[in-house]
Coordinates of C-alpha atoms in Angstrom, one line a residue:
Chain A
M1 CA 0.0 0.0 0.0
T2 CA 1.2 3.5 -0.8
A3 CA 0.8 6.4 1.7
D4 CA -0.3 8.9 -0.9
T5 CA -3.5 8.3 -2.7
V6 CA -3.1 9.4 -6.3
M7 CA -6.2 9.2 -8.4
K8 CA -5.2 8.7 -12.1
K9 CA -8.0 9.0 -14.6
I10 CA -8.1 6.1 -16.9
Q11 CA -11.4 6.5 -18.8
G12 CA -14.1 9.1 -18.9
G13 CA -17.0 9.5 -21.2
G14 CA -20.7 10.2 -20.9
S15 CA -21.8 9.5 -17.3
V16 CA -18.9 7.1 -16.5
S17 CA -15.4 7.5 -15.2
V18 CA -12.7 5.0 -14.2
Y19 CA -9.8 5.8 -11.9
D20 CA -6.6 4.0 -10.9
A21 CA -6.1 4.6 -7.2
C22 CA -2.5 3.5 -7.5
N23 CA -2.7 1.3 -4.4
G24 CA -3.5 4.2 -2.1
F25 CA -6.0 4.4 0.8
G26 CA -9.4 2.9 -0.1
Q27 CA -11.1 5.5 2.1
V28 CA -9.6 8.5 0.3
A29 CA -10.2 7.0 -3.2
A30 CA -13.8 6.1 -2.4
S31 CA -14.5 9.5 -1.0
A32 CA -13.2 11.2 -4.1
A33 CA -15.2 8.8 -6.3
I34 CA -18.6 9.3 -4.6
D35 CA -18.1 13.1 -4.9
E36 CA -17.5 12.9 -8.6
C37 CA -20.4 10.4 -9.0
M38 CA -22.8 12.8 -7.2
K39 CA -21.7 15.6 -9.6
T40 CA -22.4 13.4 -12.6
A41 CA -25.8 12.3 -11.2
S42 CA -26.8 15.9 -10.6
E43 CA -26.1 16.7 -14.2
N44 CA -27.4 13.5 -15.9
G45 CA -29.7 11.8 -13.3
I46 CA -27.4 8.8 -13.0
G47 CA -23.6 8.4 -12.9
A48 CA -21.0 5.7 -12.3
V49 CA -17.4 5.8 -11.2
G50 CA -15.1 2.8 -11.1
I51 CA -11.9 2.5 -9.2
R52 CA -9.1 -0.1 -9.9
N53 CA -6.1 -0.8 -7.7
T54 CA -7.5 0.5 -4.4
N55 CA -7.5 -1.0 -0.9
N56 CA -10.3 -2.0 1.6
F57 CA -12.4 1.1 2.1
G58 CA -13.6 0.1 5.6
T59 CA -17.3 0.5 5.4
A60 CA -19.4 0.8 2.2
G61 CA -22.2 2.6 4.1
Y62 CA -20.1 5.6 4.9
F63 CA -19.8 6.5 1.2
G64 CA -23.4 5.6 0.4
E65 CA -24.5 7.9 3.3
K66 CA -22.5 10.7 1.8
A67 CA -24.7 10.6 -1.3
A68 CA -27.9 10.2 0.8
N69 CA -26.9 13.3 2.9
N70 CA -26.8 15.2 -0.3
G71 CA -30.3 14.1 -1.4
M72 CA -29.1 11.3 -3.7
I73 CA -29.3 7.6 -3.9
G74 CA -25.9 6.0 -3.4
I75 CA -25.0 2.4 -4.5
V76 CA -21.5 1.2 -3.4
M77 CA -19.9 -2.1 -4.3
G78 CA -16.4 -3.5 -3.5
N79 CA -14.7 -6.8 -4.2
A80 CA -12.5 -8.4 -1.6
A81 CA -10.1 -11.3 -1.0
P82 CA -11.4 -14.9 -1.5
A83 CA -13.7 -16.0 1.3
I84 CA -16.7 -17.9 -0.2
A85 CA -16.9 -21.0 -2.4
P86 CA -19.3 -21.4 -5.3
P87 CA -22.3 -23.7 -5.2
G88 CA -20.9 -27.2 -5.9
G89 CA -17.4 -26.2 -5.0
T90 CA -15.2 -26.2 -1.8
K91 CA -12.5 -23.7 -2.6
A92 CA -13.0 -20.0 -1.6
I93 CA -12.7 -17.8 -4.7
L94 CA -14.8 -14.7 -4.2
G95 CA -14.9 -12.2 -1.4
T96 CA -17.7 -11.3 1.0
N97 CA -18.0 -8.4 -1.4
P98 CA -20.1 -5.8 0.3
I99 CA -22.9 -3.8 -1.4
C100 CA -24.6 -0.8 0.0
F101 CA -27.8 1.1 -1.0
A102 CA -28.4 4.5 0.7
F103 CA -31.4 6.8 0.5
P104 CA -32.2 10.2 1.8
S105 CA -34.9 10.1 4.5
P106 CA -35.9 13.5 5.8
E107 CA -38.4 12.0 8.3
T108 CA -35.9 9.9 10.2
E109 CA -32.7 11.2 12.0
F110 CA -30.7 8.8 9.8
P111 CA -30.7 7.9 6.1
I112 CA -32.0 4.5 5.1
V113 CA -28.8 2.5 4.5
L114 CA -28.5 -1.2 3.7
D115 CA -24.8 -2.1 3.9
M116 CA -24.3 -5.8 3.8
A117 CA -21.7 -8.5 3.2
T118 CA -22.8 -11.2 0.8
S119 CA -21.8 -13.9 3.4
N120 CA -24.0 -14.7 6.4
A121 CA -21.4 -12.8 8.5
A122 CA -18.8 -10.2 7.6
R123 CA -15.2 -11.4 7.8
G124 CA -14.5 -8.6 10.2
K125 CA -16.8 -10.1 12.8
I126 CA -14.9 -13.4 12.6
R127 CA -11.5 -11.6 13.0
L128 CA -13.0 -9.8 16.0
A129 CA -14.1 -13.1 17.6
L130 CA -10.6 -14.6 17.0
R131 CA -9.0 -11.5 18.7
N132 CA -11.5 -11.8 21.6
G133 CA -11.0 -15.5 22.0
E134 CA -14.7 -16.2 21.3
K135 CA -16.4 -18.9 19.3
I136 CA -18.6 -18.0 16.3
P137 CA -22.1 -19.3 15.6
L138 CA -22.5 -22.4 13.4
G139 CA -23.9 -21.2 10.0
W140 CA -21.2 -18.5 9.5
A141 CA -18.4 -20.6 8.1
L142 CA -16.9 -23.9 6.9
D143 CA -13.4 -25.1 7.7
S144 CA -10.9 -26.0 4.9
N145 CA -12.5 -29.5 4.6
G146 CA -15.9 -27.9 3.9
E147 CA -17.3 -28.8 7.3
P148 CA -19.3 -26.4 9.5
T149 CA -17.1 -24.8 12.3
D150 CA -17.5 -22.5 15.3
D151 CA -13.7 -21.9 15.5
P152 CA -12.9 -18.4 14.1
A153 CA -9.3 -19.5 13.1
A154 CA -10.6 -22.5 11.2
A155 CA -13.2 -20.3 9.6
L156 CA -10.6 -17.8 8.3
E157 CA -8.7 -20.8 6.8
G158 CA -11.8 -22.2 5.3
S159 CA -14.7 -20.4 3.7
L160 CA -17.7 -18.3 4.8
I161 CA -21.2 -19.4 4.1
P162 CA -22.9 -17.1 1.5
M163 CA -26.2 -15.5 2.6
G164 CA -29.2 -17.4 1.2
G165 CA -26.8 -20.1 -0.3
Y166 CA -26.5 -19.8 -4.1
K167 CA -28.1 -16.3 -4.1
G168 CA -25.3 -14.9 -1.9
F169 CA -22.6 -16.4 -4.1
G170 CA -24.4 -15.1 -7.1
L171 CA -24.5 -11.5 -5.6
S172 CA -20.9 -11.8 -4.7
M173 CA -20.1 -12.7 -8.4
M174 CA -22.2 -9.8 -9.7
I175 CA -20.2 -7.4 -7.5
D176 CA -16.9 -9.0 -8.5
I177 CA -17.7 -8.3 -12.1
M178 CA -19.0 -4.8 -11.6
A179 CA -16.4 -3.6 -9.0
G180 CA -13.4 -5.6 -10.2
L181 CA -13.7 -7.1 -13.7
I182 CA -15.0 -4.1 -15.6
T183 CA -12.9 -1.5 -13.7
G184 CA -9.7 -3.3 -14.7
S185 CA -8.9 -4.2 -11.1
A186 CA -8.2 -7.6 -9.5
Y187 CA -11.1 -10.1 -9.7
G188 CA -11.9 -13.8 -9.8
G189 CA -9.8 -14.7 -6.7
E190 CA -6.9 -12.3 -7.3
V191 CA -7.8 -9.6 -4.6
K192 CA -5.4 -9.9 -1.7
N193 CA -6.0 -9.1 2.0
L194 CA -4.8 -5.7 3.2
N195 CA -2.1 -7.2 5.3
H196 CA -0.6 -9.4 2.6
P197 CA 3.2 -9.2 2.9
N198 CA 4.2 -9.1 -0.8
S199 CA 1.3 -7.9 -2.8
Y200 CA -1.0 -4.9 -3.2
S201 CA -4.7 -5.8 -2.5
R202 CA -5.9 -4.4 -5.8
N203 CA -9.5 -4.2 -4.7
G204 CA -12.0 -2.7 -7.2
N205 CA -15.0 -0.5 -6.4
L206 CA -18.0 0.7 -8.4
F207 CA -20.2 3.6 -7.3
I208 CA -23.5 4.4 -8.9
V209 CA -25.4 7.5 -7.8
I210 CA -29.0 8.4 -8.8
D211 CA -30.5 11.8 -8.4
P212 CA -34.2 11.0 -7.5
T213 CA -35.3 14.5 -8.7
F214 CA -34.8 13.2 -12.3
F215 CA -37.8 10.8 -11.5
I216 CA -40.1 12.7 -9.1
S217 CA -40.0 16.1 -7.3
K218 CA -38.1 16.4 -4.0
D219 CA -41.4 17.1 -2.2
E220 CA -43.0 14.0 -3.7
Y221 CA -39.9 12.0 -2.8
D222 CA -40.0 13.2 0.8
L223 CA -43.7 12.5 1.3
R224 CA -43.5 9.0 -0.3
M225 CA -40.4 8.1 1.9
K226 CA -42.3 9.3 5.0
T227 CA -45.3 7.0 4.0
L228 CA -43.0 4.1 3.3
I229 CA -41.4 4.3 6.7
E230 CA -44.7 4.7 8.5
N231 CA -46.2 1.7 6.6
I232 CA -43.2 -0.5 7.5
R233 CA -43.1 0.6 11.1
S234 CA -46.8 -0.2 11.5
C235 CA -46.1 -3.9 10.7
G236 CA -45.2 -4.7 14.3
E237 CA -45.7 -3.4 17.9
P238 CA -44.7 0.2 18.3
G239 CA -40.8 0.5 18.5
K240 CA -40.2 -3.1 17.5
V241 CA -39.6 -2.8 13.8
T242 CA -36.1 -1.6 12.8
L243 CA -35.3 0.0 9.5
P244 CA -32.0 -0.5 7.6
G245 CA -29.4 1.8 9.1
E246 CA -31.4 2.3 12.4
I247 CA -29.4 -0.1 14.6
E248 CA -26.1 1.4 13.2
Y249 CA -27.4 4.9 13.9
N250 CA -28.3 4.0 17.5
S251 CA -24.9 2.4 17.9
Y252 CA -23.3 5.6 16.6
L253 CA -25.2 7.7 19.1
R254 CA -24.0 5.5 21.9
S255 CA -20.4 5.9 20.6
V256 CA -20.3 9.7 20.7
D257 CA -18.8 9.8 24.2
S258 CA -17.0 6.5 24.4
I259 CA -16.5 3.4 22.2
N260 CA -17.2 -0.1 23.6
L261 CA -13.9 -2.0 23.3
K262 CA -12.8 -5.3 24.8
D263 CA -9.9 -5.3 27.2
T264 CA -7.7 -7.2 24.7
Q265 CA -8.5 -4.5 22.0
I266 CA -7.4 -1.8 24.5
S267 CA -4.2 -3.5 25.5
D268 CA -3.3 -4.5 22.0
T269 CA -3.7 -1.0 20.8
N270 CA -1.7 0.5 23.7
K271 CA 1.1 -2.0 23.0
L272 CA 1.3 -1.1 19.3
A273 CA 1.2 2.6 20.0
A274 CA 3.9 2.3 22.7
S275 CA 6.1 0.2 20.3
L276 CA 5.8 3.0 17.7
G277 CA 6.1 5.8 20.3
I278 CA 2.9 7.5 19.2
G279 CA -0.6 8.3 20.5
K280 CA -2.2 8.6 23.9
E281 CA -2.9 5.5 26.0
L282 CA -6.5 4.3 25.7
V283 CA -8.2 4.2 29.1
P284 CA -11.3 2.0 29.8
A285 CA -14.3 4.3 30.5
E286 CA -15.0 3.1 34.1
R287 CA -11.5 4.3 35.1
K288 CA -12.5 7.7 33.8
G289 CA -15.3 7.8 36.3
G290 CA -18.2 5.9 34.8
N291 CA -18.8 7.4 31.3
K292 CA -21.3 5.2 29.4
Chain B
M1 CA -55.3 -4.5 -16.5
T2 CA -55.7 -3.0 -20.0
A3 CA -55.1 -5.0 -23.1
D4 CA -53.2 -2.3 -25.0
T5 CA -49.8 -1.3 -23.4
V6 CA -49.5 2.5 -24.0
M7 CA -46.1 3.9 -22.8
K8 CA -46.6 7.5 -21.8
K9 CA -43.4 9.5 -21.2
I10 CA -43.6 11.3 -17.9
Q11 CA -40.0 12.5 -17.4
G12 CA -36.9 12.5 -19.5
G13 CA -33.6 14.2 -18.9
G14 CA -29.9 13.3 -19.0
S15 CA -29.6 9.5 -18.9
V16 CA -32.9 8.9 -17.2
S17 CA -36.5 8.4 -18.4
V18 CA -39.7 7.6 -16.6
Y19 CA -42.8 6.1 -18.3
D20 CA -46.4 5.4 -17.3
A21 CA -47.3 1.9 -18.7
C22 CA -51.0 2.8 -18.1
N23 CA -51.7 -0.6 -16.5
G24 CA -50.8 -2.5 -19.7
F25 CA -48.8 -5.7 -20.0
G26 CA -45.7 -5.8 -17.8
Q27 CA -43.8 -7.8 -20.5
V28 CA -44.5 -5.3 -23.2
A29 CA -43.6 -2.3 -21.1
A30 CA -40.4 -4.0 -19.7
S31 CA -39.3 -4.9 -23.2
A32 CA -39.6 -1.3 -24.5
A33 CA -37.9 0.0 -21.4
I34 CA -34.8 -2.2 -21.6
D35 CA -34.5 -1.3 -25.3
E36 CA -34.5 2.4 -24.5
C37 CA -32.1 1.8 -21.6
M38 CA -29.6 0.0 -23.8
K39 CA -29.7 3.0 -26.3
T40 CA -29.0 5.5 -23.4
A41 CA -26.2 3.3 -22.1
S42 CA -24.6 3.0 -25.5
E43 CA -24.5 6.8 -25.7
N44 CA -23.6 7.7 -22.1
G45 CA -22.1 4.5 -20.6
I46 CA -25.0 4.1 -18.1
G47 CA -28.8 4.7 -18.3
A48 CA -31.9 4.2 -16.2
V49 CA -35.5 3.8 -17.2
G50 CA -38.3 3.7 -14.6
I51 CA -41.9 2.5 -15.2
R52 CA -44.9 3.2 -13.1
N53 CA -48.4 1.6 -13.3
T54 CA -47.3 -1.6 -14.9
N55 CA -48.1 -5.3 -14.2
N56 CA -46.0 -8.3 -13.2
F57 CA -43.4 -8.8 -16.0
G58 CA -43.1 -12.5 -15.5
T59 CA -39.4 -13.1 -15.2
A60 CA -36.8 -10.3 -14.6
G61 CA -34.0 -12.4 -16.2
Y62 CA -35.6 -12.3 -19.7
F63 CA -35.1 -8.5 -19.8
G64 CA -31.6 -8.6 -18.3
E65 CA -30.6 -11.3 -20.8
K66 CA -31.8 -9.0 -23.6
A67 CA -29.1 -6.5 -22.5
A68 CA -26.5 -9.2 -22.1
N69 CA -27.2 -10.5 -25.6
N70 CA -26.4 -7.0 -26.8
G71 CA -23.0 -6.8 -25.0
M72 CA -24.4 -4.8 -22.1
I73 CA -24.9 -5.3 -18.3
G74 CA -28.6 -5.3 -17.5
I75 CA -30.0 -4.6 -14.0
V76 CA -33.7 -5.2 -13.6
M77 CA -35.8 -4.5 -10.5
G78 CA -39.5 -4.8 -9.9
N79 CA -41.7 -4.4 -6.8
A80 CA -44.6 -6.8 -6.0
A81 CA -47.7 -7.3 -3.8
P82 CA -47.0 -7.6 0.0
A83 CA -45.4 -11.0 0.9
I84 CA -42.7 -10.4 3.5
A85 CA -42.7 -8.8 7.0
P86 CA -40.0 -6.5 8.3
P87 CA -37.5 -7.5 11.1
G88 CA -39.4 -7.2 14.3
G89 CA -42.8 -7.2 12.6
T90 CA -45.4 -9.8 11.7
K91 CA -47.5 -8.2 8.9
A92 CA -46.4 -8.7 5.3
I93 CA -45.7 -5.3 3.7
L94 CA -43.2 -5.6 0.9
G95 CA -43.0 -8.0 -2.1
T96 CA -40.6 -10.7 -2.9
N97 CA -39.3 -8.0 -5.2
P98 CA -37.0 -9.6 -7.7
I99 CA -33.7 -8.2 -8.8
C100 CA -31.7 -9.4 -11.8
F101 CA -28.1 -8.8 -12.9
A102 CA -27.1 -10.1 -16.4
F103 CA -23.7 -10.0 -18.0
P104 CA -22.5 -10.9 -21.5
S105 CA -20.3 -14.1 -21.5
P106 CA -18.9 -15.0 -24.9
E107 CA -17.2 -18.1 -23.4
T108 CA -20.4 -19.8 -22.3
E109 CA -23.5 -20.7 -24.3
F110 CA -25.5 -18.6 -21.9
P111 CA -25.1 -15.1 -20.4
I112 CA -24.3 -14.9 -16.7
V113 CA -27.7 -14.1 -15.1
L114 CA -28.7 -13.9 -11.4
D115 CA -32.4 -13.5 -11.2
M116 CA -33.6 -13.9 -7.7
A117 CA -36.6 -13.2 -5.4
T118 CA -35.6 -11.5 -2.1
S119 CA -37.5 -14.2 -0.2
N120 CA -36.0 -17.7 0.3
A121 CA -38.5 -19.0 -2.3
A122 CA -40.4 -17.2 -5.0
R123 CA -44.2 -16.8 -4.5
G124 CA -44.7 -18.6 -7.8
K125 CA -43.1 -21.8 -6.4
I126 CA -45.6 -21.7 -3.5
R127 CA -48.6 -21.2 -5.9
L128 CA -47.3 -24.1 -8.0
A129 CA -47.1 -26.3 -4.8
L130 CA -50.7 -25.3 -3.9
R131 CA -51.9 -26.2 -7.4
N132 CA -50.1 -29.5 -7.3
G133 CA -51.3 -30.4 -3.9
E134 CA -47.8 -30.5 -2.5
K135 CA -46.3 -29.3 0.8
I136 CA -43.6 -26.7 0.9
P137 CA -40.3 -27.0 2.8
L138 CA -40.2 -25.3 6.3
G139 CA -38.0 -22.2 6.0
W140 CA -40.0 -20.8 3.1
A141 CA -42.9 -19.2 4.9
L142 CA -44.8 -18.2 8.0
D143 CA -48.5 -18.5 8.5
S144 CA -50.7 -15.5 9.5
N145 CA -49.7 -15.9 13.2
G146 CA -46.0 -15.7 12.3
E147 CA -45.5 -19.4 12.8
P148 CA -43.4 -21.6 10.4
T149 CA -45.7 -23.6 8.0
D150 CA -45.3 -26.2 5.2
D151 CA -48.9 -25.6 3.9
P152 CA -48.8 -23.5 0.7
A153 CA -52.3 -22.1 1.4
A154 CA -51.3 -20.9 4.9
A155 CA -48.1 -19.5 3.4
L156 CA -50.0 -17.4 0.9
E157 CA -52.2 -16.0 3.7
G158 CA -49.1 -15.4 5.9
S159 CA -45.7 -14.1 4.9
L160 CA -42.6 -15.4 3.1
I161 CA -39.3 -15.6 4.9
P162 CA -36.8 -13.2 3.4
M163 CA -33.4 -14.6 2.2
G164 CA -30.7 -14.1 4.8
G165 CA -33.2 -12.6 7.3
Y166 CA -32.9 -8.8 7.7
K167 CA -30.7 -8.6 4.6
G168 CA -33.4 -10.0 2.3
F169 CA -36.0 -7.6 3.8
G170 CA -33.5 -4.7 3.4
L171 CA -32.9 -5.7 -0.3
S172 CA -36.7 -5.8 -0.8
M173 CA -37.1 -2.3 0.6
M174 CA -34.2 -1.0 -1.6
I175 CA -36.0 -2.4 -4.6
D176 CA -39.4 -1.0 -3.5
I177 CA -37.8 2.5 -3.3
M178 CA -36.0 2.3 -6.6
A179 CA -38.7 0.5 -8.6
G180 CA -41.8 1.9 -7.0
L181 CA -41.3 4.9 -4.8
I182 CA -39.1 7.0 -7.2
T183 CA -40.9 5.9 -10.3
G184 CA -44.2 7.3 -9.0
S185 CA -45.8 3.8 -8.9
A186 CA -47.4 1.9 -6.0
Y187 CA -45.0 1.1 -3.1
G188 CA -44.9 0.5 0.6
G189 CA -47.6 -2.2 0.5
E190 CA -49.8 -0.7 -2.2
V191 CA -48.9 -3.0 -5.1
K192 CA -51.8 -5.5 -5.8
N193 CA -51.6 -9.0 -7.2
L194 CA -52.3 -9.5 -10.9
N195 CA -55.6 -11.2 -10.3
H196 CA -57.0 -8.6 -7.9
P197 CA -60.7 -8.2 -8.7
N198 CA -61.1 -4.4 -8.3
S199 CA -57.7 -2.8 -8.6
Y200 CA -54.8 -2.4 -11.0
S201 CA -51.5 -3.9 -9.8
R202 CA -49.5 -0.7 -10.2
N203 CA -46.2 -2.5 -10.1
G204 CA -43.1 -0.3 -10.6
N205 CA -39.9 -1.3 -12.4
L206 CA -36.4 0.2 -12.7
F207 CA -33.9 -0.8 -15.4
I208 CA -30.3 0.2 -15.3
V209 CA -28.0 -0.7 -18.2
I210 CA -24.2 -0.3 -18.2
D211 CA -22.1 -0.4 -21.4
P212 CA -18.9 -2.2 -20.2
T213 CA -16.9 -0.7 -23.1
F214 CA -17.0 2.7 -21.3
F215 CA -14.8 0.9 -18.7
I216 CA -12.6 -1.5 -20.6
S217 CA -12.3 -2.7 -24.2
K218 CA -14.6 -5.5 -25.5
D219 CA -11.5 -7.8 -25.9
E220 CA -10.4 -7.2 -22.4
Y221 CA -13.9 -7.8 -21.1
D222 CA -14.2 -11.0 -23.0
L223 CA -10.8 -12.3 -21.8
R224 CA -11.5 -11.3 -18.2
M225 CA -14.9 -12.9 -18.2
K226 CA -13.4 -16.2 -19.6
T227 CA -10.8 -16.1 -16.7
L228 CA -13.4 -15.5 -14.1
I229 CA -15.5 -18.4 -15.3
E230 CA -12.5 -20.7 -15.4
N231 CA -11.4 -19.7 -11.9
I232 CA -14.9 -20.3 -10.5
R233 CA -15.4 -23.6 -12.2
S234 CA -12.0 -24.8 -10.9
C235 CA -13.2 -24.5 -7.3
G236 CA -14.8 -28.0 -7.4
E237 CA -14.8 -31.3 -9.2
P238 CA -15.1 -30.9 -13.0
G239 CA -18.7 -30.3 -13.9
K240 CA -19.9 -29.8 -10.3
V241 CA -19.8 -26.0 -10.0
T242 CA -22.8 -24.2 -11.5
L243 CA -22.8 -20.6 -12.6
P244 CA -25.7 -18.2 -12.3
G245 CA -28.0 -18.8 -15.2
E246 CA -26.5 -22.3 -16.0
I247 CA -29.3 -24.4 -14.4
E248 CA -31.9 -22.2 -16.2
Y249 CA -30.2 -22.6 -19.5
N250 CA -30.0 -26.3 -19.2
S251 CA -33.7 -26.4 -18.3
Y252 CA -34.4 -24.2 -21.3
L253 CA -32.5 -26.7 -23.5
R254 CA -34.6 -29.6 -22.1
S255 CA -37.8 -27.6 -22.8
V256 CA -37.2 -27.0 -26.5
D257 CA -39.2 -30.2 -27.5
S258 CA -41.6 -30.4 -24.6
I259 CA -42.3 -28.7 -21.3
N260 CA -42.6 -30.7 -18.1
L261 CA -46.1 -30.1 -16.7
K262 CA -48.0 -31.9 -14.0
D263 CA -51.3 -33.7 -14.9
T264 CA -53.3 -31.0 -12.9
Q265 CA -51.6 -28.2 -14.9
I266 CA -52.5 -29.9 -18.2
S267 CA -56.1 -30.6 -17.2
D268 CA -56.6 -27.1 -15.7
T269 CA -55.3 -25.5 -18.9
N270 CA -57.4 -27.7 -21.1
K271 CA -60.5 -27.0 -19.0
L272 CA -59.9 -23.2 -19.2
A273 CA -59.2 -23.3 -23.0
A274 CA -62.3 -25.4 -23.6
S275 CA -64.5 -23.0 -21.5
L276 CA -63.3 -20.1 -23.7
G277 CA -63.4 -22.1 -26.9
I278 CA -59.8 -21.4 -27.8
G279 CA -56.5 -23.2 -28.3
K280 CA -55.4 -26.8 -29.0
E281 CA -55.7 -29.5 -26.3
L282 CA -52.4 -30.0 -24.4
V283 CA -51.3 -33.6 -24.6
P284 CA -48.8 -35.3 -22.2
A285 CA -45.6 -36.2 -24.0
E286 CA -45.7 -40.0 -23.4
R287 CA -49.0 -40.1 -25.2
K288 CA -47.2 -38.6 -28.2
G289 CA -44.8 -41.5 -28.3
G290 CA -42.2 -40.9 -25.6
N291 CA -40.7 -37.4 -26.3
K292 CA -38.5 -36.3 -23.4

């Protein structure tokens, strides 16, 4: 990975652009791409920006939300290192390739955001379980022999179970084609993990932004979104139904003052910071006098 | 439903158009829309066409394939009558809203097509089980009390289980917004079944077409798609791994000479045709001398 994120324009025509992120930071590249995509969408109603040779952008939802907060619909896709096997196969070939759809929602305090891995569980959750010495639920992963496992280490050596079986693998393949194959990035099992010792990751991304005012007026959009949310919330007891993005928003609100970290995460971070001679020591909240 | 499908242009600007199908045939409207969308994509790299007030288009994959057979990537979405309940709720509000992604694939005899309902099973499969007097697998549906059921009649009264739980509901909601809400069609539980006695269905559709030659050359695309398919097929024993669209293509090949229908389907169709005084009597294949 390179420290500077240079965005080199490879292609540009009509409502489409393709950039080479030159192995820089995924977050920086994705942020620039969604900005350009919003500009194109505001001019033409819909726009697409592809990125080749980037790195893991962290969370797809962040970039989708950027579009939604500007009144637009954001679609974000990224391919990732091999983690899931195809129907009928045992070898992991495609990533847990995330896809995000984000929509402005003036009636709620948060935009409507679906940000999902195409596996039953995101790889990050399995890495976290490994770090915390916890088991994972059966149904998340297979070991390298294709057998169900609750051991996060065996899961990371094996393959993750795609959501909805063949449908999840199919979605992962669609994302691999749109984010990796057509952008000229790595695809088909070539993407590497961020911490690979000898190779760049070469993730690919595709961003599609739609300006809904090319379809209906902003007032109509706002009114219809309000109705949709009321209708969905009325399908259960008051307060019981959750909307896509709602749990994440509530978790964000809880994190404004302090972030819920395990002891091992705190001590690992402090050890790393000390070894590099940087940063302030992380302190558990209760030692600071009971912050939530 | 009206017999003539009039396509009335409502909006058109940049790379986006919106049509009112005036409650005509979904198939006719979708076919016209994907054609226009391909034209826009060939000019601008990406295009979107929305349709309001249409009817069930049958199979999303047919229209995606049309794009793929013309060298383009086709994305097709449609919303449908309420069938699935939100996380935390019990009342069905959104449809099994299908989404299709289709890609040209010169190396295979068929395009790569993922055409999926956002429920574990399509509603059509449950209707077929009811007609054939068969039970359905547990995991497909809940009855009207929210309890798992293997009775297709109870399933059609209750709700279908979304694929991957909250992810499937989330996808269904994204499709409801893109195909129904922004196109000015019915959405949020308002879409009616095709056979509703007093109301038009008012389904909405969204088509997005991408011309991959705005990203990479056709030769590069073809070569990379060939590699992707080889890499995926090499993840299992020879012939064991199936690609999205492969099972459907093989089923199509088997149907060229005769279509596999149950006795009840044949007798029901013959009864209906006789009552209307139209059509030729359907004859089971073995009575014709053993056609497959």
